[in-house]
Coordinates of C-alpha atoms in Angstrom, one line a residue:
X1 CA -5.5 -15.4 40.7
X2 CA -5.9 -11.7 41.9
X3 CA -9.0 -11.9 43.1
X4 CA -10.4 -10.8 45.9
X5 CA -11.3 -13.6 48.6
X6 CA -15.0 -14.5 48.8
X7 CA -16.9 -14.3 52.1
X8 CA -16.9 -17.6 52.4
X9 CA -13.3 -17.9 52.5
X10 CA -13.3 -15.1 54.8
X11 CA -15.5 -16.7 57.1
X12 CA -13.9 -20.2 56.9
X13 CA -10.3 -18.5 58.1
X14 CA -12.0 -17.1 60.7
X15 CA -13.1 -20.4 62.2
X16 CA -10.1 -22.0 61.6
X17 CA -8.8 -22.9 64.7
X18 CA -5.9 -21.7 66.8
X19 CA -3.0 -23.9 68.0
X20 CA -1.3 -22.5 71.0
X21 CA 1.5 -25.4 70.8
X22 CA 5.0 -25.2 72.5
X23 CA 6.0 -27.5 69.9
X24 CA 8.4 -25.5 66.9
X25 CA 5.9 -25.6 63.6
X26 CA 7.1 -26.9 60.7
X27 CA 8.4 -24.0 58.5
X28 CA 7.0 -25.4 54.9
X29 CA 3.6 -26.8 56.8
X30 CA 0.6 -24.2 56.6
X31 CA -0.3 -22.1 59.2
X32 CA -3.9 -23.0 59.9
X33 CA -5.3 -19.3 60.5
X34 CA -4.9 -16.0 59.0
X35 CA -2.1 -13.2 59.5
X36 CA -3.6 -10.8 61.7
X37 CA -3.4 -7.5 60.7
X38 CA -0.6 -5.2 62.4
X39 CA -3.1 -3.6 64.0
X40 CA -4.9 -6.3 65.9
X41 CA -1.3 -8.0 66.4
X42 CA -0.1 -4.9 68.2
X43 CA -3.1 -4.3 70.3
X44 CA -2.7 -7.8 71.3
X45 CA 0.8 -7.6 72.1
X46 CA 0.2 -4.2 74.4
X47 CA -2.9 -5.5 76.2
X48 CA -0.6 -9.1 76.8
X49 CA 2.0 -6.8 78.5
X50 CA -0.2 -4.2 80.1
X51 CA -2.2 -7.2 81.6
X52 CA 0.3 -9.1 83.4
X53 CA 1.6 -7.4 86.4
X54 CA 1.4 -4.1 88.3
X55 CA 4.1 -1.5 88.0
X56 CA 4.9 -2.1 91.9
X57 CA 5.1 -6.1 90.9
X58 CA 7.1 -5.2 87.5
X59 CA 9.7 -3.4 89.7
X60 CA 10.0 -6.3 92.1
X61 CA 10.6 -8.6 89.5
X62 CA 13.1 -6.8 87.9
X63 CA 14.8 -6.6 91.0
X64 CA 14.5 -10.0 91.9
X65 CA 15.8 -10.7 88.5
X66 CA 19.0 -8.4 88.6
X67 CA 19.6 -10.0 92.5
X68 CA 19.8 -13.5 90.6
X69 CA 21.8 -12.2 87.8
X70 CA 24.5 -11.0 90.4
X71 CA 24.4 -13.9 92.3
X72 CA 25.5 -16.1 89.6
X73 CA 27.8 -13.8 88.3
X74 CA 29.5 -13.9 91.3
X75 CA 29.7 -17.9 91.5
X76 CA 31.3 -17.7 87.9
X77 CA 33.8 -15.1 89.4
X78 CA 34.4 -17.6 92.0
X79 CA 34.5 -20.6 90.1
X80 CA 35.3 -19.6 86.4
X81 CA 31.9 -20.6 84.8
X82 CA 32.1 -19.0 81.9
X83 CA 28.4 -19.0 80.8
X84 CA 27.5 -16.3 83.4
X85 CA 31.0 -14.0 84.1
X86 CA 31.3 -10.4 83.1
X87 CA 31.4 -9.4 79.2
X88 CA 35.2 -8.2 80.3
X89 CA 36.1 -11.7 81.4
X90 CA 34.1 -13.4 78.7
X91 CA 35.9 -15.8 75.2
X92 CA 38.7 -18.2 75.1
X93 CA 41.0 -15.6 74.3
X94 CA 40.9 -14.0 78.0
X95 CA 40.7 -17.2 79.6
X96 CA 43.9 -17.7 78.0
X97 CA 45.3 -14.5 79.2
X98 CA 44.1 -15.1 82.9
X99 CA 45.6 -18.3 82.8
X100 CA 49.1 -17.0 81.1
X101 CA 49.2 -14.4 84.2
X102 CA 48.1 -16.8 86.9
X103 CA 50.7 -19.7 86.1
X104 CA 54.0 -17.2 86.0
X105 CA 55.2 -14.8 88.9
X106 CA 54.9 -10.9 88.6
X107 CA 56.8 -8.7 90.3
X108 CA 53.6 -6.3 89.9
X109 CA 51.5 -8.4 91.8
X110 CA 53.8 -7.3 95.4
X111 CA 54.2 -3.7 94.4
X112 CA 51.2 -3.0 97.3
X113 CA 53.0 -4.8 100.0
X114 CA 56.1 -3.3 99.1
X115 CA 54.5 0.3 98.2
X116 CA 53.6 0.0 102.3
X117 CA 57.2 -1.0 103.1
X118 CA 58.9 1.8 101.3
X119 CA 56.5 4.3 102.6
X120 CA 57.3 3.2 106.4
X121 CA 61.0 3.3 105.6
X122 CA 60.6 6.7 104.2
X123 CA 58.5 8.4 106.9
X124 CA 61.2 7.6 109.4
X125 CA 63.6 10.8 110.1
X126 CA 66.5 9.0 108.8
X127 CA 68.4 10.5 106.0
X128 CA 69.7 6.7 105.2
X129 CA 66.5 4.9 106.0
X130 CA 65.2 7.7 103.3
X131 CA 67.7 7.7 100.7
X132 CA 67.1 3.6 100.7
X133 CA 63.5 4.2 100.5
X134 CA 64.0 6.5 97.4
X135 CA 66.3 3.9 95.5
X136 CA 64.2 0.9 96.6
X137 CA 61.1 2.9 95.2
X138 CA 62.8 3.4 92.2
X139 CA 63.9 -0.1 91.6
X140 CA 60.3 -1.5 92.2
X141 CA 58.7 0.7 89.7
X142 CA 61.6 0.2 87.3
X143 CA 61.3 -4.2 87.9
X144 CA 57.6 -3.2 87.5
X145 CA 58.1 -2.1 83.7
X146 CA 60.4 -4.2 82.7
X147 CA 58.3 -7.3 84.1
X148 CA 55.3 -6.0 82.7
X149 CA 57.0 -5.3 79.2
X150 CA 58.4 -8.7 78.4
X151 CA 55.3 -10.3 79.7
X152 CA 53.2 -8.2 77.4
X153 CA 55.3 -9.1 74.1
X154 CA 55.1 -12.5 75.3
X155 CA 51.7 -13.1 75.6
X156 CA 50.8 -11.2 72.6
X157 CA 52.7 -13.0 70.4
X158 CA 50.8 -16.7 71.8
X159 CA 47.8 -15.1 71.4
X160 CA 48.5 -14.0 68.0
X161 CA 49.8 -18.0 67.1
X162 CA 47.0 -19.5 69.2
X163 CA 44.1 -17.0 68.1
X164 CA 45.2 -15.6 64.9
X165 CA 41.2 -15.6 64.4
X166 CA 39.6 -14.3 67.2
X167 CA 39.2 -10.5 68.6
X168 CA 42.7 -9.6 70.7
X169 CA 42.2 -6.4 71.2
X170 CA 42.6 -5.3 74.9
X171 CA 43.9 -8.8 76.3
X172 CA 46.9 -7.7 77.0
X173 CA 45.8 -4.5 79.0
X174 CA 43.3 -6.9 80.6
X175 CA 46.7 -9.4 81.6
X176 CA 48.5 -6.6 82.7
X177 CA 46.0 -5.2 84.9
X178 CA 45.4 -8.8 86.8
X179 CA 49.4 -9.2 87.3
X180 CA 48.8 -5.8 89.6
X181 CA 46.6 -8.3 92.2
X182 CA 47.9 -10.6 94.3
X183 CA 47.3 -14.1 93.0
X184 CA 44.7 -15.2 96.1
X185 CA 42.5 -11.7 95.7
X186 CA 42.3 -12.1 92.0
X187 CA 38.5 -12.4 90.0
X188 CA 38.3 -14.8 88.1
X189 CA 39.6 -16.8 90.9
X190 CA 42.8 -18.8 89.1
X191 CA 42.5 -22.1 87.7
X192 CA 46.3 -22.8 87.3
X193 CA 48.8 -23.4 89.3
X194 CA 52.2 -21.7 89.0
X195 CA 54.0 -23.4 86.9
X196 CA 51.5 -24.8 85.0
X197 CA 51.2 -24.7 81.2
X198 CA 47.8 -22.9 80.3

């Protein structure tokens, strides 16, 4: 039972022939040759990969292959395929916060347009046009907050009913942030309407 193998064994494994199949082996059907020994295995393994392509070539292909990556990234940006968008943008649980910001209105997603209004109105030498300025400045950033709050306990409280399984944390950071873009400019492009129940 311990013994050692004879050379005859020795020299029948070495004949034994070797399958290079595509097909997935059977896991309880034997092998049909011997391990190798580390060794030989890693020696293989380094002259497989040392063999194949120049450094110059390696460099090109990892280009080429970061070029593609990119490219469909940004198809999935643009159409929502979720296979190949951003870890960020990634899970059921942010596609549910995208689509919870992109059906309701925001008061943050204006707050550039009006930003540029309220700077215009305050750089003319009028000490109305400036006072109004100050107070509509004031009651942008205040709608801001209070928008931003109620949206925020809203949608963490559906995520907690609809997701009480999944990772939540940072959705609602990552919902708050897209309110702050204007609904066309946004990436993941929406795939609501307004209005629209996600």
């Amino acid at each position: 039972m311990f013994r050692s193998r004879s050379k005859d064994d020795k020299a029948q494994a070495k004949q034994a022939p070797v399958t290079m199949s595509k097909q997935p082996r059977d896991p309880q059907a034997p092998k049909g040759r011997p391990t190798p020994k580390r060794s030989e295995a890693q020696t293989q393994r380094r002259s497989v990969a040392n063999t194949k392509m120049s450094p110059k070539e390696a460099r090109a292909r990892s280009r080429d292959e970061r070029r593609t990556a990119m490219q469909r990234q940004r198809e999935a940006l643009a159409n929502g395929d979720e296979r190949y968008l951003p870890a960020r943008d990634k899970g059921p649980v942010r596609r549910f916060a995208r689509d919870f910001v992109d059906s309701r209105f925001a008061i943050a997603e204006y707050f550039l347009p009006m930003a540029v209004v309220i700077l215009v109105l305050s750089m003319i030498r009028v000490g109305s046009l400036q006072n109004i300025a100050l107070l509509l400045w004031l009651f942008v950033i205040v709608a801001i907050v209070v928008d931003s709050a109620v949206t925020g306990f809203r949608l963490r409280k559906i995520l907690a009913e609809k997701f009480p399984n999944e990772n939540r944390k940072g959705a609602v950071a990552y919902a708050l942030m897209r309110t702050l873009q204007m609904k066309r400019l946004r990436l993941p492009k929406p795939q609501v309407k307004r209005g629209e129940r996600p």
